[in-house]
């Protein structure tokens, strides 16, 4: 009976700390983000509610990114509370050792992590999509739109009082393949169509060879280079679809298929999908890591010391993850290795710290 009682007590206390720390971080995110949105909309004639709405839509996705550090700090506060109330000693007197407490924390972390990954992520990604969609209406470059579908790359580009609708079957290096450019004036009156097998888009002035131009249904072939001015170059096109946090898991898979048909690199999507799969393990490992740190340090240390350690560890782990992701995106490491190796490093550190954990 006492086993059930202490399990419930530890579970409730840990969940309470996770919720409390999450609310603190959410409040900080909300305050910082709303200031950013107010600055972004300062020249727009909009309602005072719009920055609040935009912040509400964006904050969950930011919170999702920092949940690992929330779990780390929440575990710290959990142990600090036990230490302050001498409850660790009470547990030991009833035969409940550090490993037993650790097992409960890991199980609860796993359950919360699954809820976050399955439910919270999909909700936050949908809200992020609405956020980006609303914010695009007020962006200075909202006249430049692009999307990847099963029919290839589509770009809407407004430049020099012209509206260009561009479709390309594939992108290989600095070149678009099998390109069709339909040009309108600002009244959407058709002006001409440009068709080419290859277009070099390395610079903002595109080089088109052997272009076929149709004006008023009259076709002619130009056998010399045609220069086409655009708001896009290869670098800008390659950075168009980097915000994957606005896509849920099913949309990511669909987008990956479209990228593959287009010949567009799927490394960023593969990395993002791997991170989603790894995310529950990441949260569990952060709880485990924090618990072992708190179990192994002396209990007479001031709270500020423990919190400082937690913040420093969060920063170190963040940069390890960031550096590993960069190596994966640069193909210096396989994607799976880049995503999982930081967690393996932390897990090995945990294994060392678990030696004689019940003697602490």
Tab-separated table of C-alpha atoms in Angstrom:
chain	number	residue	atom	x	y	z
A	1	UNK	CA	0.000	0.000	0.000
A	2	UNK	CA	2.845	2.380	0.818
A	3	UNK	CA	4.326	1.628	-2.627
A	4	UNK	CA	1.222	2.964	-4.363
A	5	UNK	CA	1.146	5.970	-2.065
A	6	UNK	CA	4.738	7.054	-2.691
A	7	UNK	CA	4.398	6.476	-6.444
A	8	UNK	CA	1.357	8.741	-6.583
A	9	UNK	CA	3.060	11.346	-4.406
A	10	UNK	CA	6.238	11.450	-6.522
A	11	UNK	CA	4.250	11.460	-9.774
A	12	UNK	CA	2.013	14.352	-8.699
A	13	UNK	CA	4.961	16.374	-7.404
A	14	UNK	CA	6.953	15.895	-10.611
A	15	UNK	CA	3.999	16.669	-12.903
A	16	UNK	CA	3.247	19.768	-10.827
A	17	UNK	CA	6.841	20.955	-11.290
A	18	UNK	CA	6.757	20.332	-15.054
A	19	UNK	CA	3.517	22.322	-15.370
A	20	UNK	CA	4.804	25.121	-13.138
A	21	UNK	CA	8.112	25.524	-14.995
A	22	UNK	CA	6.302	25.276	-18.346
A	23	UNK	CA	3.986	28.124	-17.351
A	24	UNK	CA	6.953	30.240	-16.277
A	25	UNK	CA	8.703	29.683	-19.598
A	26	UNK	CA	5.473	30.201	-21.540
A	27	UNK	CA	5.016	33.567	-19.791
A	28	UNK	CA	8.571	34.606	-20.672
A	29	UNK	CA	8.082	33.495	-24.290
A	30	UNK	CA	4.782	35.369	-24.477
A	31	UNK	CA	6.282	38.606	-23.138
A	32	UNK	CA	9.335	38.514	-25.423
A	33	UNK	CA	7.336	37.482	-28.473
A	34	UNK	CA	4.615	40.097	-28.038
A	35	UNK	CA	7.280	42.821	-27.892
A	36	UNK	CA	8.726	41.462	-31.122
A	37	UNK	CA	5.299	41.404	-32.805
A	38	UNK	CA	4.512	44.946	-31.666
A	39	UNK	CA	7.813	46.111	-33.181
A	40	UNK	CA	7.060	44.181	-36.391
A	41	UNK	CA	3.593	45.765	-36.738
A	42	UNK	CA	4.514	49.261	-35.574
A	43	UNK	CA	4.073	50.728	-39.063
A	44	UNK	CA	0.835	48.844	-39.776
A	45	UNK	CA	-2.657	50.101	-39.115
A	46	UNK	CA	-3.822	47.054	-37.164
A	47	UNK	CA	-5.837	46.254	-34.064
A	48	UNK	CA	-3.989	46.122	-30.738
A	49	UNK	CA	-5.231	42.530	-30.451
A	50	UNK	CA	-3.243	41.317	-33.451
A	51	UNK	CA	0.155	41.098	-31.670
A	52	UNK	CA	-1.545	39.118	-28.894
A	53	UNK	CA	-3.140	36.727	-31.397
A	54	UNK	CA	0.149	36.262	-33.272
A	55	UNK	CA	1.988	35.604	-30.024
A	56	UNK	CA	-0.658	33.109	-28.922
A	57	UNK	CA	-0.224	31.230	-32.214
A	58	UNK	CA	3.583	31.238	-32.149
A	59	UNK	CA	4.334	30.580	-28.478
A	60	UNK	CA	3.455	26.819	-28.400
A	61	UNK	CA	6.005	25.959	-31.103
A	62	UNK	CA	8.699	27.874	-29.202
A	63	UNK	CA	7.691	26.102	-25.992
A	64	UNK	CA	8.002	22.736	-27.767
A	65	UNK	CA	11.614	23.539	-28.634
A	66	UNK	CA	12.593	24.203	-25.011
A	67	UNK	CA	10.699	21.354	-23.314
A	68	UNK	CA	13.963	19.389	-22.828
A	69	UNK	CA	15.328	22.198	-20.671
A	70	UNK	CA	11.977	22.536	-18.896
A	71	UNK	CA	12.244	18.864	-17.924
A	72	UNK	CA	15.814	19.385	-16.734
A	73	UNK	CA	14.915	22.350	-14.516
A	74	UNK	CA	11.620	20.781	-13.330
A	75	UNK	CA	13.570	17.732	-12.145
A	76	UNK	CA	15.959	20.016	-10.300
A	77	UNK	CA	13.088	21.736	-8.500
A	78	UNK	CA	11.554	18.346	-7.718
A	79	UNK	CA	14.707	17.255	-5.898
A	80	UNK	CA	15.223	20.631	-4.239
A	81	UNK	CA	11.724	20.354	-2.781
A	82	UNK	CA	12.426	16.838	-1.499
A	83	UNK	CA	15.701	18.003	0.043
A	84	UNK	CA	14.131	21.058	1.733
A	85	UNK	CA	11.455	18.895	3.359
A	86	UNK	CA	13.868	16.062	4.219
A	87	UNK	CA	11.634	13.736	2.233
A	88	UNK	CA	14.555	11.875	0.694
A	89	UNK	CA	15.505	10.710	4.170
A	90	UNK	CA	11.894	9.684	4.852
A	91	UNK	CA	11.830	7.630	1.656
A	92	UNK	CA	15.086	5.878	2.590
A	93	UNK	CA	13.732	5.023	6.041
A	94	UNK	CA	10.794	3.302	4.316
A	95	UNK	CA	13.044	1.320	1.987
A	96	UNK	CA	12.568	3.575	-1.051
A	97	UNK	CA	15.994	4.179	-2.591
A	98	UNK	CA	17.191	6.686	-5.190
A	99	UNK	CA	16.870	4.181	-8.020
A	100	UNK	CA	13.181	3.602	-7.196
A	101	UNK	CA	12.502	7.348	-7.345
A	102	UNK	CA	14.458	7.581	-10.595
A	103	UNK	CA	12.387	4.816	-12.202
A	104	UNK	CA	9.151	6.668	-11.436
A	105	UNK	CA	10.502	9.929	-12.861
A	106	UNK	CA	11.586	8.167	-16.060
A	107	UNK	CA	8.181	6.482	-16.495
A	108	UNK	CA	6.260	9.729	-15.891
A	109	UNK	CA	8.610	11.610	-18.233
A	110	UNK	CA	7.999	8.985	-20.924
A	111	UNK	CA	4.216	9.343	-20.626
A	112	UNK	CA	4.347	13.162	-20.706
A	113	UNK	CA	6.821	13.042	-23.608
A	114	UNK	CA	4.483	10.884	-25.691
A	115	UNK	CA	1.579	13.276	-25.046
A	116	UNK	CA	3.767	16.239	-26.024
A	117	UNK	CA	5.021	14.534	-29.176
A	118	UNK	CA	1.716	13.085	-30.395
A	119	UNK	CA	-0.756	15.799	-29.380
A	120	UNK	CA	1.069	19.001	-28.446
A	121	UNK	CA	3.429	18.988	-31.453
A	122	UNK	CA	0.617	18.633	-33.990
A	123	UNK	CA	-1.399	21.393	-32.317
A	124	UNK	CA	1.629	23.716	-32.141
A	125	UNK	CA	2.557	23.057	-35.796
A	126	UNK	CA	-0.984	23.917	-36.942
A	127	UNK	CA	-0.923	27.101	-34.876
A	128	UNK	CA	2.513	27.934	-36.310
A	129	UNK	CA	1.123	27.562	-39.824
A	130	UNK	CA	-1.683	30.026	-39.014
A	131	UNK	CA	0.881	32.357	-37.460
A	132	UNK	CA	3.079	32.378	-40.569
A	133	UNK	CA	0.056	32.739	-42.828
A	134	UNK	CA	-1.270	35.752	-40.899
A	135	UNK	CA	2.127	37.369	-40.542
A	136	UNK	CA	2.836	37.020	-44.251
A	137	UNK	CA	0.004	39.487	-44.960
A	138	UNK	CA	2.012	42.180	-43.173
A	139	UNK	CA	5.482	41.200	-44.352
A	140	UNK	CA	7.242	43.561	-46.723
A	141	UNK	CA	7.971	40.701	-49.110
A	142	UNK	CA	4.554	39.027	-49.035
A	143	UNK	CA	4.317	39.498	-52.802
A	144	UNK	CA	6.910	36.747	-53.144
A	145	UNK	CA	5.269	33.353	-52.629
A	146	UNK	CA	6.534	29.833	-53.253
A	147	UNK	CA	5.304	26.291	-52.765
A	148	UNK	CA	6.352	22.759	-53.660
A	149	UNK	CA	3.642	20.379	-54.914
A	150	UNK	CA	3.503	17.123	-56.844
A	151	UNK	CA	3.701	19.317	-59.981
A	152	UNK	CA	7.066	20.765	-58.995
A	153	UNK	CA	8.181	24.146	-57.715
A	154	UNK	CA	5.778	27.088	-58.055
A	155	UNK	CA	6.830	30.697	-57.479
A	156	UNK	CA	4.827	33.907	-57.625
A	157	UNK	CA	7.207	36.805	-58.165
A	158	UNK	CA	6.187	40.463	-58.502
A	159	UNK	CA	8.928	42.665	-59.928
A	160	UNK	CA	9.190	45.659	-62.283
A	161	UNK	CA	5.391	46.031	-62.375
A	162	UNK	CA	5.053	42.463	-63.624
A	163	UNK	CA	3.578	39.355	-62.017
A	164	UNK	CA	5.490	36.202	-62.909
A	165	UNK	CA	4.107	32.731	-62.212
A	166	UNK	CA	7.032	30.308	-62.445
A	167	UNK	CA	6.828	26.520	-62.544
A	168	UNK	CA	9.859	24.198	-62.605
A	169	UNK	CA	9.856	20.420	-62.679
A	170	UNK	CA	13.138	19.986	-60.800
A	171	UNK	CA	15.978	21.937	-59.235
A	172	UNK	CA	19.521	20.655	-59.709
A	173	UNK	CA	22.287	22.764	-58.206
A	174	UNK	CA	21.886	26.314	-59.504
A	175	UNK	CA	19.551	25.312	-62.336
A	176	UNK	CA	15.798	24.911	-62.673
A	177	UNK	CA	14.734	22.202	-65.104
A	178	UNK	CA	11.772	22.267	-67.541
A	179	UNK	CA	10.688	25.785	-66.641
A	180	UNK	CA	7.584	27.700	-67.653
A	181	UNK	CA	7.215	31.400	-66.817
A	182	UNK	CA	3.847	33.066	-67.355
A	183	UNK	CA	3.964	36.852	-67.156
A	184	UNK	CA	1.051	39.226	-66.411
A	185	UNK	CA	0.733	42.912	-65.766
A	186	UNK	CA	-0.740	44.167	-62.477
A	187	UNK	CA	-4.236	43.858	-63.931
A	188	UNK	CA	-3.534	40.168	-64.549
A	189	UNK	CA	-3.623	40.690	-68.300
A	190	UNK	CA	-1.574	38.005	-70.025
A	191	UNK	CA	1.617	39.277	-71.652
A	192	UNK	CA	3.818	36.312	-72.513
A	193	UNK	CA	4.974	32.809	-71.708
A	194	UNK	CA	8.624	31.738	-71.539
A	195	UNK	CA	9.462	28.034	-71.760
A	196	UNK	CA	12.964	26.594	-71.356
A	197	UNK	CA	14.573	23.261	-70.577
A	198	UNK	CA	17.196	24.767	-68.250
A	199	UNK	CA	17.427	28.081	-66.418
A	200	UNK	CA	20.470	29.144	-64.420
A	201	UNK	CA	19.250	30.924	-61.247
A	202	UNK	CA	22.574	31.401	-59.484
A	203	UNK	CA	22.034	35.181	-59.500
A	204	UNK	CA	18.966	37.418	-59.439
A	205	UNK	CA	19.426	37.832	-63.204
A	206	UNK	CA	18.500	34.411	-64.577
A	207	UNK	CA	20.228	33.058	-67.695
A	208	UNK	CA	17.839	31.295	-70.068
A	209	UNK	CA	19.173	29.466	-73.124
A	210	UNK	CA	17.068	28.615	-76.195
A	211	UNK	CA	13.946	30.111	-74.678
A	212	UNK	CA	10.606	29.678	-76.405
A	213	UNK	CA	8.501	32.795	-76.043
A	214	UNK	CA	4.785	33.043	-76.724
A	215	UNK	CA	3.249	36.526	-77.089
A	216	UNK	CA	-0.352	36.871	-78.278
A	217	UNK	CA	-0.237	33.210	-79.355
A	218	UNK	CA	2.808	33.850	-81.573
A	219	UNK	CA	5.695	31.455	-80.925
A	220	UNK	CA	9.306	32.088	-81.725
A	221	UNK	CA	12.596	30.572	-80.595
A	222	UNK	CA	15.451	32.702	-79.369
A	223	UNK	CA	18.794	30.977	-79.821
A	224	UNK	CA	20.736	33.362	-77.658
A	225	UNK	CA	20.823	33.912	-73.932
A	226	UNK	CA	17.764	35.573	-72.444
A	227	UNK	CA	18.261	37.562	-69.262
A	228	UNK	CA	15.327	37.418	-66.840
A	229	UNK	CA	15.249	39.573	-63.705
A	230	UNK	CA	13.757	37.912	-60.624
A	231	UNK	CA	13.441	38.441	-56.878
A	232	UNK	CA	14.829	34.923	-56.388
A	233	UNK	CA	18.199	33.296	-56.797
A	234	UNK	CA	19.365	29.748	-56.014
A	235	UNK	CA	20.249	30.561	-52.408
A	236	UNK	CA	16.904	32.204	-51.720
A	237	UNK	CA	15.006	29.314	-53.309
A	238	UNK	CA	16.935	26.805	-51.206
A	239	UNK	CA	15.999	28.711	-48.032
A	240	UNK	CA	12.312	29.081	-48.874
A	241	UNK	CA	11.084	25.986	-47.082
A	242	UNK	CA	13.313	25.863	-44.007
A	243	UNK	CA	10.525	26.487	-41.459
A	244	UNK	CA	9.369	22.913	-40.933
A	245	UNK	CA	7.855	23.550	-37.492
A	246	UNK	CA	4.621	24.630	-39.206
A	247	UNK	CA	4.104	21.135	-40.646
A	248	UNK	CA	2.655	18.202	-38.728
A	249	UNK	CA	4.065	14.708	-39.178
A	250	UNK	CA	1.784	13.740	-42.086
A	251	UNK	CA	2.472	17.032	-43.872
A	252	UNK	CA	6.200	16.449	-43.430
A	253	UNK	CA	5.962	13.061	-45.137
A	254	UNK	CA	3.918	14.530	-47.990
A	255	UNK	CA	6.342	17.434	-48.377
A	256	UNK	CA	9.279	15.022	-48.434
A	257	UNK	CA	7.674	13.093	-51.311
A	258	UNK	CA	7.152	16.350	-53.218
A	259	UNK	CA	10.770	17.371	-52.579
A	260	UNK	CA	11.999	14.030	-53.901
A	261	UNK	CA	9.937	14.379	-57.082
A	262	UNK	CA	11.319	17.882	-57.557
A	263	UNK	CA	14.898	16.785	-56.932
A	264	UNK	CA	15.072	19.168	-53.972
A	265	UNK	CA	17.248	18.176	-51.002
A	266	UNK	CA	15.338	16.374	-48.235
A	267	UNK	CA	18.123	16.563	-45.644
A	268	UNK	CA	16.336	19.211	-43.550
A	269	UNK	CA	13.090	17.215	-43.574
A	270	UNK	CA	14.880	13.952	-42.749
A	271	UNK	CA	16.621	15.678	-39.860
A	272	UNK	CA	13.364	17.176	-38.595
A	273	UNK	CA	11.526	13.833	-38.777
A	274	UNK	CA	14.380	12.100	-36.966
A	275	UNK	CA	14.226	14.774	-34.252
A	276	UNK	CA	10.494	14.151	-33.809
A	277	UNK	CA	11.111	10.414	-33.376
A	278	UNK	CA	13.979	11.100	-30.977
A	279	UNK	CA	12.142	13.788	-28.999
A	280	UNK	CA	10.496	11.538	-26.349
A	281	UNK	CA	13.859	9.880	-25.648
A	282	UNK	CA	15.439	13.335	-25.429
A	283	UNK	CA	12.973	14.415	-22.726
A	284	UNK	CA	13.454	11.175	-20.796
A	285	UNK	CA	17.241	11.467	-20.959
A	286	UNK	CA	17.118	15.095	-19.775
A	287	UNK	CA	15.040	14.032	-16.754
A	288	UNK	CA	17.436	11.177	-16.044
A	289	UNK	CA	20.460	13.424	-16.461
A	290	UNK	CA	19.094	16.103	-14.150
A	291	UNK	CA	18.053	13.541	-11.512
A	292	UNK	CA	21.523	11.975	-11.460
A	293	UNK	CA	23.179	15.392	-11.165
A	294	UNK	CA	20.909	16.313	-8.252
A	295	UNK	CA	21.473	12.958	-6.564
A	296	UNK	CA	25.259	13.181	-6.811
A	297	UNK	CA	25.802	16.771	-5.655
A	298	UNK	CA	25.947	17.660	-1.979
A	299	UNK	CA	22.574	18.579	-0.507
A	300	UNK	CA	23.947	21.524	1.463
A	301	UNK	CA	24.592	23.518	-1.698
A	302	UNK	CA	22.462	26.703	-2.091
A	303	UNK	CA	19.576	26.694	-4.574
A	304	UNK	CA	21.229	29.325	-6.747
A	305	UNK	CA	24.180	26.953	-7.223
A	306	UNK	CA	21.900	24.157	-8.408
A	307	UNK	CA	19.958	26.438	-10.741
A	308	UNK	CA	23.179	27.858	-12.173
A	309	UNK	CA	24.381	24.321	-12.859
A	310	UNK	CA	21.057	23.585	-14.583
A	311	UNK	CA	21.283	26.670	-16.798
A	312	UNK	CA	24.923	25.970	-17.733
A	313	UNK	CA	24.102	22.362	-18.580
A	314	UNK	CA	21.155	23.516	-20.707
A	315	UNK	CA	23.399	25.868	-22.674
A	316	UNK	CA	26.098	23.194	-23.160
A	317	UNK	CA	23.562	20.580	-24.303
A	318	UNK	CA	21.909	23.100	-26.645
A	319	UNK	CA	25.212	23.838	-28.396
A	320	UNK	CA	26.132	20.146	-28.599
A	321	UNK	CA	22.778	19.530	-30.331
A	322	UNK	CA	23.212	22.555	-32.581
A	323	UNK	CA	26.755	21.586	-33.619
A	324	UNK	CA	25.665	18.010	-34.306
A	325	UNK	CA	22.695	19.222	-36.421
A	326	UNK	CA	24.986	21.446	-38.487
A	327	UNK	CA	27.258	18.467	-39.172
A	328	UNK	CA	24.210	16.479	-40.281
A	329	UNK	CA	22.944	19.238	-42.583
A	330	UNK	CA	26.416	19.589	-44.110
A	331	UNK	CA	26.503	15.813	-44.665
A	332	UNK	CA	29.601	15.554	-42.457
A	333	UNK	CA	27.581	13.037	-40.438
A	334	UNK	CA	24.645	10.813	-41.395
A	335	UNK	CA	21.333	12.364	-40.322
A	336	UNK	CA	20.566	9.629	-37.787
A	337	UNK	CA	24.025	9.940	-36.218
A	338	UNK	CA	23.734	13.735	-36.045
A	339	UNK	CA	20.362	13.531	-34.252
A	340	UNK	CA	21.045	10.631	-31.885
A	341	UNK	CA	24.723	11.107	-30.976
A	342	UNK	CA	24.149	13.982	-28.474
A	343	UNK	CA	21.633	11.821	-26.622
A	344	UNK	CA	24.040	8.890	-26.586
A	345	UNK	CA	26.709	11.163	-25.072
A	346	UNK	CA	24.305	12.341	-22.346
A	347	UNK	CA	23.141	8.761	-21.728
A	348	UNK	CA	26.744	7.595	-21.262
A	349	UNK	CA	27.236	10.406	-18.749
A	350	UNK	CA	24.122	9.178	-16.945
A	351	UNK	CA	25.464	5.630	-16.867
A	352	UNK	CA	28.622	6.869	-15.141
A	353	UNK	CA	26.573	8.879	-12.645
A	354	UNK	CA	24.348	5.909	-11.784
A	355	UNK	CA	27.249	3.994	-10.282
A	356	UNK	CA	26.423	3.503	-6.595
A	357	UNK	CA	23.443	5.854	-6.918
A	358	UNK	CA	21.698	4.212	-3.958
A	359	UNK	CA	24.680	5.045	-1.723
A	360	UNK	CA	24.132	8.783	-2.161
